Structure formats: C-alpha cells, structure tokens
GROMACS .gro file of C-alpha atoms in nm:
model
  331
    1MET     CA    1   7.629  11.136   7.167
    2ARG     CA    2   7.356  11.367   7.041
    3ILE     CA    3   7.200  11.571   7.320
    4PRO     CA    4   6.840  11.699   7.279
    5SER     CA    5   6.829  12.052   7.136
    6SER     CA    6   7.208  12.065   7.134
    7SER     CA    7   7.521  11.952   6.955
    8TRP     CA    8   7.704  11.623   6.961
    9ARG     CA    9   7.920  11.537   7.262
   10ARG     CA   10   8.241  11.342   7.209
   11TYR     CA   11   8.427  11.092   7.426
   12VAL     CA   12   8.749  10.897   7.358
   13GLY     CA   13   8.856  10.586   7.549
   14GLN     CA   14   9.062  10.270   7.514
   15SER     CA   15   9.015   9.907   7.615
   16ILE     CA   16   9.173   9.570   7.547
   17ASN     CA   17   8.820   9.431   7.505
   18CYS     CA   18   8.600   9.696   7.345
   19ASN     CA   19   8.297   9.467   7.331
   20LEU     CA   20   8.311   9.412   7.707
   21ARG     CA   21   8.385   9.778   7.778
   22VAL     CA   22   8.097   9.911   7.567
   23HIS     CA   23   7.821   9.655   7.619
   24HIS     CA   24   7.891   9.548   7.978
   25ASN     CA   25   8.010   9.882   8.118
   26HIS     CA   26   7.901  10.184   7.915
   27GLU     CA   27   7.561  10.033   7.824
   28SER     CA   28   7.491   9.903   8.176
   29ALA     CA   29   7.270  10.132   8.385
   30SER     CA   30   7.392   9.981   8.714
   31TYR     CA   31   7.757  10.025   8.611
   32ARG     CA   32   7.696  10.387   8.511
   33LYS     CA   33   7.535  10.457   8.845
   34SER     CA   34   7.822  10.310   9.046
   35HIS     CA   35   8.089  10.475   8.826
   36PRO     CA   36   7.960  10.831   8.770
   37SER     CA   37   8.131  11.045   8.507
   38LEU     CA   38   8.053  11.336   8.278
   39HIS     CA   39   8.050  11.088   7.990
   40TYR     CA   40   7.765  10.897   8.159
   41GLU     CA   41   7.574  11.217   8.233
   42TYR     CA   42   7.557  11.280   7.860
   43HIS     CA   43   7.490  10.912   7.796
   44GLU     CA   44   7.176  10.916   8.013
   45ILE     CA   45   7.003  11.192   7.815
   46ALA     CA   46   7.143  11.128   7.467
   47GLU     CA   47   6.895  11.072   7.184
   48GLU     CA   48   7.152  10.891   6.972
   49ILE     CA   49   7.484  10.726   7.054
   50PHE     CA   50   7.738  10.607   6.800
   51TRP     CA   51   8.051  10.405   6.880
   52LEU     CA   52   8.357  10.402   6.657
   53ASP     CA   53   8.623  10.132   6.699
   54PRO     CA   54   8.905  10.255   6.474
   55ALA     CA   55   9.176   9.994   6.537
   56PHE     CA   56   9.274   9.669   6.704
   57VAL     CA   57   9.581   9.716   6.921
   58PRO     CA   58   9.799   9.411   7.008
   59HIS     CA   59   9.833   9.326   7.377
   60PHE     CA   60  10.209   9.380   7.379
   61VAL     CA   61  10.184   9.756   7.316
   62PRO     CA   62  10.305   9.941   7.632
   63ALA     CA   63  10.031  10.110   7.837
   64GLY     CA   64  10.214  10.445   7.821
   65LEU     CA   65  10.208  10.438   7.442
   66LEU     CA   66   9.837  10.357   7.445
   67ASN     CA   67   9.775  10.661   7.666
   68ILE     CA   68   9.964  10.881   7.419
   69MET     CA   69   9.758  10.743   7.130
   70GLU     CA   70   9.440  10.799   7.329
   71LEU     CA   71   9.536  11.161   7.398
   72TRP     CA   72   9.616  11.209   7.028
   73GLN     CA   73   9.266  11.094   6.931
   74ALA     CA   74   9.113  11.308   7.206
   75LEU     CA   75   9.280  11.610   7.045
   76VAL     CA   76   9.170  11.503   6.697
   77PHE     CA   77   8.807  11.471   6.805
   78ARG     CA   78   8.836  11.756   7.060
   79SER     CA   79   8.686  11.543   7.338
   80LEU     CA   80   8.884  11.713   7.619
   81GLN     CA   81   8.765  12.011   7.820
   82GLU     CA   82   8.803  12.361   7.679
   83SER     CA   83   9.093  12.467   7.903
   84ASP     CA   84   9.287  12.148   7.824
   85LEU     CA   85   9.232  12.188   7.451
   86LYS     CA   86   9.358  12.545   7.460
   87ASP     CA   87   9.670  12.427   7.643
   88MET     CA   88   9.744  12.140   7.405
   89LEU     CA   89   9.623  12.241   7.059
   90PRO     CA   90   9.863  12.435   6.832
   91GLY     CA   91   9.815  12.808   6.877
   92GLY     CA   92   9.585  12.752   7.173
   93GLY     CA   93   9.305  12.637   6.945
   94ARG     CA   94   9.279  12.966   6.761
   95GLY     CA   95   9.048  12.944   6.464
   96ILE     CA   96   8.817  12.700   6.642
   97ALA     CA   97   8.491  12.842   6.774
   98ASP     CA   98   8.457  12.841   7.153
   99SER     CA   99   8.131  12.648   7.115
  100GLU     CA  100   8.330  12.368   6.947
  101LEU     CA  101   8.582  12.356   7.231
  102GLY     CA  102   8.325  12.286   7.500
  103LEU     CA  103   8.170  11.966   7.363
  104GLY     CA  104   8.408  11.710   7.512
  105ALA     CA  105   8.313  11.446   7.771
  106ASN     CA  106   8.667  11.352   7.879
  107VAL     CA  107   8.749  11.518   8.211
  108ARG     CA  108   9.092  11.398   8.323
  109ASN     CA  109   9.424  11.433   8.143
  110LEU     CA  110   9.460  11.100   7.964
  111LEU     CA  111   9.834  11.089   8.034
  112GLY     CA  112   9.757  11.096   8.407
  113GLN     CA  113   9.580  10.758   8.409
  114GLY     CA  114   9.728  10.524   8.665
  115LEU     CA  115   9.887  10.809   8.860
  116SER     CA  116   9.784  10.936   9.201
  117PHE     CA  117   9.645  11.286   9.256
  118THR     CA  118   9.984  11.391   9.401
  119GLU     CA  119  10.167  11.266   9.094
  120SER     CA  120   9.915  11.415   8.850
  121PRO     CA  121   9.693  11.687   9.006
  122ASP     CA  122   9.351  11.718   8.849
  123MET     CA  123   9.066  11.964   8.897
  124GLY     CA  124   8.813  11.684   8.838
  125TYR     CA  125   8.448  11.783   8.873
  126TYR     CA  126   8.536  12.109   9.057
  127ARG     CA  127   8.613  12.273   8.723
  128PHE     CA  128   8.240  12.261   8.640
  129LYS     CA  129   8.123  12.457   8.943
  130ASN     CA  130   8.056  12.772   8.739
  131SER     CA  131   8.014  12.611   8.398
  132PRO     CA  132   7.749  12.761   8.166
  133ASP     CA  133   7.661  12.406   8.057
  134PRO     CA  134   7.366  12.289   8.277
  135ILE     CA  135   7.468  11.924   8.233
  136LYS     CA  136   7.816  11.994   8.367
  137GLN     CA  137   7.668  12.187   8.657
  138ALA     CA  138   7.435  11.894   8.733
  139TYR     CA  139   7.736  11.661   8.724
  140PHE     CA  140   7.922  11.887   8.968
  141GLU     CA  141   7.626  11.884   9.210
  142LYS     CA  142   7.591  11.506   9.186
  143MET     CA  143   7.959  11.445   9.257
  144ARG     CA  144   7.964  11.694   9.544
  145ASN     CA  145   7.660  11.525   9.701
  146ARG     CA  146   7.815  11.184   9.639
  147SER     CA  147   8.124  11.290   9.832
  148ALA     CA  148   7.902  11.404  10.119
  149ASP     CA  149   7.711  11.073  10.106
  150ARG     CA  150   8.036  10.877  10.130
  151ARG     CA  151   8.141  11.074  10.436
  152TRP     CA  152   7.796  11.017  10.588
  153TRP     CA  153   7.797  10.645  10.504
  154SER     CA  154   8.135  10.598  10.675
  155ASP     CA  155   7.980  10.728  11.000
  156ARG     CA  156   7.895  10.409  11.192
  157ASP     CA  157   7.625  10.571  11.405
  158ALA     CA  158   7.454  10.732  11.105
  159LYS     CA  159   7.474  10.404  10.913
  160ARG     CA  160   7.326  10.209  11.205
  161GLU     CA  161   7.038  10.452  11.253
  162SER     CA  162   6.966  10.457  10.879
  163LEU     CA  163   6.936  10.077  10.864
  164LEU     CA  164   6.711  10.063  11.169
  165ARG     CA  165   6.485  10.338  11.030
  166GLY     CA  166   6.468  10.190  10.681
  167ASP     CA  167   6.604  10.488  10.489
  168ILE     CA  168   6.690  10.480  10.119
  169TYR     CA  169   7.001  10.267  10.082
  170GLN     CA  170   7.312  10.477  10.022
  171GLY     CA  171   7.535  10.200   9.891
  172THR     CA  172   7.549  10.026   9.554
  173PHE     CA  173   7.388   9.710   9.421
  174GLY     CA  174   7.570   9.461   9.202
  175PRO     CA  175   7.537   9.110   9.058
  176SER     CA  176   7.583   8.816   9.291
  177PHE     CA  177   7.891   8.600   9.267
  178GLY     CA  178   7.961   8.231   9.312
  179THR     CA  179   8.009   7.909   9.121
  180LEU     CA  180   7.647   7.800   9.095
  181GLU     CA  181   7.483   7.782   8.756
  182ARG     CA  182   7.238   8.060   8.841
  183ALA     CA  183   7.497   8.279   9.016
  184GLY     CA  184   7.479   8.636   8.895
  185GLU     CA  185   7.103   8.642   8.843
  186ASP     CA  186   7.033   8.782   9.191
  187ARG     CA  187   7.136   9.128   9.307
  188MET     CA  188   7.373   9.174   9.598
  189PHE     CA  189   7.473   9.448   9.839
  190THR     CA  190   7.676   9.458  10.158
  191ILE     CA  191   7.578   9.561  10.510
  192HIS     CA  192   7.867   9.556  10.758
  193TYR     CA  193   8.051   9.270  10.583
  194ALA     CA  194   7.731   9.066  10.535
  195TYR     CA  195   7.642   8.985  10.174
  196ILE     CA  196   7.269   9.036  10.118
  197LEU     CA  197   7.096   8.882   9.814
  198PHE     CA  198   6.752   8.952   9.671
  199GLY     CA  199   6.581   8.843   9.353
  200THR     CA  200   6.628   9.005   9.014
  201THR     CA  201   6.248   9.000   8.977
  202PHE     CA  202   6.219   9.277   9.235
  203TRP     CA  203   6.529   9.455   9.107
  204ARG     CA  204   6.390   9.491   8.756
  205ARG     CA  205   6.055   9.622   8.877
  206TRP     CA  206   6.188   9.883   9.120
  207ASP     CA  207   6.322  10.231   9.061
  208GLU     CA  208   6.674  10.186   9.201
  209SER     CA  209   6.683  10.533   9.355
  210THR     CA  210   6.382  10.445   9.578
  211ILE     CA  211   6.512  10.119   9.729
  212ARG     CA  212   6.501  10.112  10.109
  213VAL     CA  213   6.669   9.864  10.343
  214LYS     CA  214   6.529   9.817  10.693
  215CYS     CA  215   6.675   9.597  10.965
  216GLU     CA  216   6.409   9.490  11.217
  217LEU     CA  217   6.526   9.343  11.548
  218ALA     CA  218   6.307   9.125  11.769
  219PRO     CA  219   6.342   9.163  12.148
  220GLU     CA  220   6.628   8.986  12.325
  221GLY     CA  221   6.571   8.611  12.344
  222GLU     CA  222   6.297   8.609  12.078
  223MET     CA  223   6.299   8.513  11.711
  224HIS     CA  224   6.183   8.749  11.439
  225PRO     CA  225   5.820   8.660  11.362
  226HIS     CA  226   5.841   8.663  10.980
  227CYS     CA  227   5.821   8.320  10.817
  228VAL     CA  228   6.129   8.385  10.600
  229VAL     CA  229   6.344   8.427  10.911
  230ARG     CA  230   6.181   8.131  11.086
  231GLY     CA  231   6.262   7.917  10.784
  232CYS     CA  232   6.636   7.975  10.822
  233TYR     CA  233   6.853   7.729  11.013
  234PHE     CA  234   6.974   7.926  11.313
  235LEU     CA  235   7.111   7.794  11.640
  236VAL     CA  236   6.934   7.897  11.957
  237ASN     CA  237   7.219   8.134  12.055
  238ASP     CA  238   7.257   8.297  11.710
  239PRO     CA  239   7.175   8.671  11.728
  240ALA     CA  240   7.081   8.643  11.358
  241ARG     CA  241   6.750   8.481  11.458
  242ARG     CA  242   6.640   8.820  11.593
  243LEU     CA  243   6.696   9.002  11.262
  244GLY     CA  244   6.463   9.047  10.968
  245ILE     CA  245   6.587   9.244  10.665
  246ARG     CA  246   6.312   9.408  10.460
  247ILE     CA  247   6.387   9.557  10.117
  248SER     CA  248   6.131   9.780   9.948
  249GLY     CA  249   6.111  10.002   9.643
  250ILE     CA  250   5.873  10.194   9.417
  251MET     CA  251   5.763   9.992   9.113
  252LYS     CA  252   5.830  10.151   8.775
  253CYS     CA  253   5.499  10.034   8.626
  254ASN     CA  254   5.251  10.193   8.867
  255GLY     CA  255   5.444  10.397   9.125
  256GLU     CA  256   5.336  10.173   9.413
  257GLU     CA  257   5.565  10.030   9.679
  258SER     CA  258   5.640   9.659   9.706
  259PHE     CA  259   5.880   9.472   9.932
  260CYS     CA  260   6.052   9.142  10.002
  261TRP     CA  261   6.227   8.977  10.297
  262VAL     CA  262   6.582   8.846  10.278
  263ASN     CA  263   6.666   8.478  10.313
  264MET     CA  264   6.975   8.422  10.527
  265TRP     CA  265   7.093   8.074  10.438
  266GLY     CA  266   7.427   7.911  10.504
  267ASP     CA  267   7.653   7.877  10.805
  268GLN     CA  268   7.902   8.146  10.701
  269THR     CA  269   7.619   8.384  10.611
  270THR     CA  270   7.474   8.331  10.959
  271MET     CA  271   7.809   8.414  11.119
  272ARG     CA  272   7.828   8.738  10.921
  273ILE     CA  273   7.468   8.822  11.015
  274ASN     CA  274   7.553   8.756  11.382
  275SER     CA  275   7.825   9.021  11.357
  276LEU     CA  276   7.579   9.252  11.178
  277VAL     CA  277   7.338   9.222  11.472
  278ASP     CA  278   7.624   9.310  11.707
  279PHE     CA  279   7.681   9.622  11.496
  280LEU     CA  280   7.310   9.716  11.498
  281LEU     CA  281   7.307   9.683  11.877
  282ASP     CA  282   7.627   9.891  11.899
  283ARG     CA  283   7.790   9.597  12.070
  284PRO     CA  284   8.154   9.522  11.976
  285THR     CA  285   8.218   9.169  11.851
  286ASP     CA  286   8.456   8.998  12.093
  287ILE     CA  287   8.712   8.745  11.974
  288GLY     CA  288   8.564   8.490  12.215
  289GLU     CA  289   8.211   8.517  12.078
  290PRO     CA  290   8.105   8.198  11.896
  291ARG     CA  291   7.990   8.195  11.533
  292ARG     CA  292   8.109   8.544  11.435
  293PHE     CA  293   8.291   8.693  11.138
  294LEU     CA  294   8.593   8.906  11.228
  295PRO     CA  295   8.684   9.134  10.935
  296ARG     CA  296   9.009   9.261  11.084
  297ASN     CA  297   9.330   9.111  10.953
  298LEU     CA  298   9.421   8.948  11.283
  299TRP     CA  299   9.529   8.614  11.146
  300VAL     CA  300   9.855   8.630  10.955
  301GLY     CA  301   9.795   8.543  10.591
  302ARG     CA  302   9.414   8.581  10.612
  303PRO     CA  303   9.339   8.919  10.452
  304LYS     CA  304   8.963   8.852  10.444
  305GLY     CA  305   8.923   8.795  10.816
  306ILE     CA  306   8.823   8.483  11.008
  307TYR     CA  307   8.516   8.300  11.136
  308THR     CA  308   8.512   8.208  11.504
  309SER     CA  309   8.431   7.853  11.606
  310LYS     CA  310   8.084   7.723  11.682
  311ASP     CA  311   8.166   7.659  12.042
  312LEU     CA  312   8.267   7.913  12.300
  313ARG     CA  313   8.568   7.716  12.429
  314ASP     CA  314   8.721   7.701  12.082
  315GLY     CA  315   8.639   8.069  12.046
  316TYR     CA  316   8.858   8.150  12.345
  317ASP     CA  317   9.129   7.924  12.205
  318TYR     CA  318   9.149   8.169  11.914
  319ILE     CA  319   9.291   8.427  12.154
  320ASN     CA  320   9.598   8.217  12.229
  321VAL     CA  321   9.653   8.149  11.859
  322LEU     CA  322   9.629   8.518  11.772
  323ARG     CA  323   9.867   8.614  12.051
  324LYS     CA  324  10.116   8.363  11.915
  325HIS     CA  325  10.104   8.497  11.558
  326ASP     CA  326  10.040   8.865  11.627
  327ALA     CA  327  10.231   9.027  11.914
  328SER     CA  328  10.026   9.348  11.876
  329PHE     CA  329   9.697   9.170  11.950
  330GLU     CA  330   9.525   9.282  12.269
  331GLU     CA  331   9.234   9.098  12.422
   0.00000   0.00000   0.00000
C-alpha cells in the first residue's frame, strides 16, 4: 500500500479463499469499518494497493503450519512492527535502517492467532500510544474511543436515552439475511434483539458516520401517526403500534439530511418490536406477556430464546413449562 508522501506499507495474511478474503472483506468499506485494524487504516488513505498471491495451499495443511509460513513471509517482507522484527530477525535486524523496520501493518504475533490473551499476551493498539507515525497514533485514538463506545453502548440506560433522542447510531450495519431472492440487498442493524431493515437506496446515499436512529413513542393507547406504522398489521394490544423508527443521514452528494421510516412486517418481527417497546419504556418483559420475544436461554435446547403465545392464558402456561425444564427459573 503506497501512502501519500510516504513509503510503501506491507501486510501479510492467509486465507483458504483469497478471492473472498480480498474482494469481500479487505475491499469492503462496511467490513473495514466493523473490523478496524492498522492494515485498514493504511488501506483507507492508500493511493495504490497491490495484492500478491504467491501460492495455493491445500486444505489438509495443519493450521499451525500455515501460521508458521505466514510468520516466515511476514519476516521476509518485514510486515511486523519494529519491536517484533528486532526480536525475531537475525542479529536483531542490524544492517536494516530503522525507517525500513517501521513500515509493517501486521500488529499481532501471527503465531498467537486462535489463542486467548492469557495464552498469548499482546500489546495490541496500546503500543502505538507514543508512536511517531501519525497514522498509528490515529489508529490508537480510534481503538481507544471504540472501547469507550462499547462500554457506553452496553449501558442500558444510555442506550435507551440515545434511541429516544435520535443520536448517531453507535452500532454496526450489515447486509440483511434470509432465503428470499432479494435478501442481502437491504441493510440491517439490531436494536435490543429486534432486526431493523432499511433500503440500500438510502444506505448508498448517506455518509455512514452521520446515520441517526430515533425511536418515537406515541402516548399509551394510541397508534403512531405515521402512515408506515399504520400500514403494518398490529393487534390492538401490541405495544409495537406505538413505535415509529426514523432513520436519517447526511447525503454524500449535497450534504443535506434525508430520512426514512422503518416497515415492521411479520408476526415474529412484531413480537421483537413489542419487547423493544418494553425496553424503551424501561419496563421488564414478563414471561406471561403475550406476543413477546424472550432472548434469555430459558427453554432447554433453545439458545436463541422463545416467542410467547398470542394469548395471555397460553403465555402463563409457559411458566409451568419453564419450571418443569429449568429448576432455577423464578417467576
């Protein structure tokens, strides 16, 4: 990767399917955003990028051997960090200019892949805190802020208030999934176990860093006034009928804001949205509530949670079933 007004940066990796790895991961802006790395920091600003696929490796080669081969090539191309190169190269890398030892984009020890931090300690992005390279410093700041964002996003109260205010969305967006022919063309994100879809048309026009998600709640007993919500098939006692989800972003072409409203179609989607409304109201979802999604692994053998029945009596029947299969369950 050739960086403006600078030297080439080098990165070494391995994959069973290089075409998929390069074109669907490395070359995908959304993938790079959701999987930050020093390699991608250089990728974003590079003027030229060249890929070299030196060999085809059979599937039966052990993963440990592949890691050793990957480390060997990382030493050949000096794609590791300066301190790692000095530890691993013969003679500590004497005879190689310091400027040549600081051009690598690989951060972690390649032999530590697949191991936990306890098994293979790693400095990670902290090693770049005082780096003279401005790109590495920028990467350190981004990762430090990302860690803070994750801690903030795990705070239920902060998350709830953010959604009600319509702040910039802190999560990630990805392709939709399903078995329909057009599945994958929409974008999808998750709010409290509810899968939210919106059109790729908006996604392509917006600057992703400006996308806001706002959850608007109508008063108790009323339906949200927007026509998109009124066009959904809700039952009269579904809390989802109170909720309108508005997504907005700044358009890349003219810097103006545009928005869309989310369609909430499908019975299971409605049940998840019902639980989302409970969350927005800071009201715990009870096992006896009808038409709810319960994410906890209460039902033995159901790791993805359960949906409660449409009618309240059946909803209370769930309690007896859960008591039978899970002695630790408390009403």
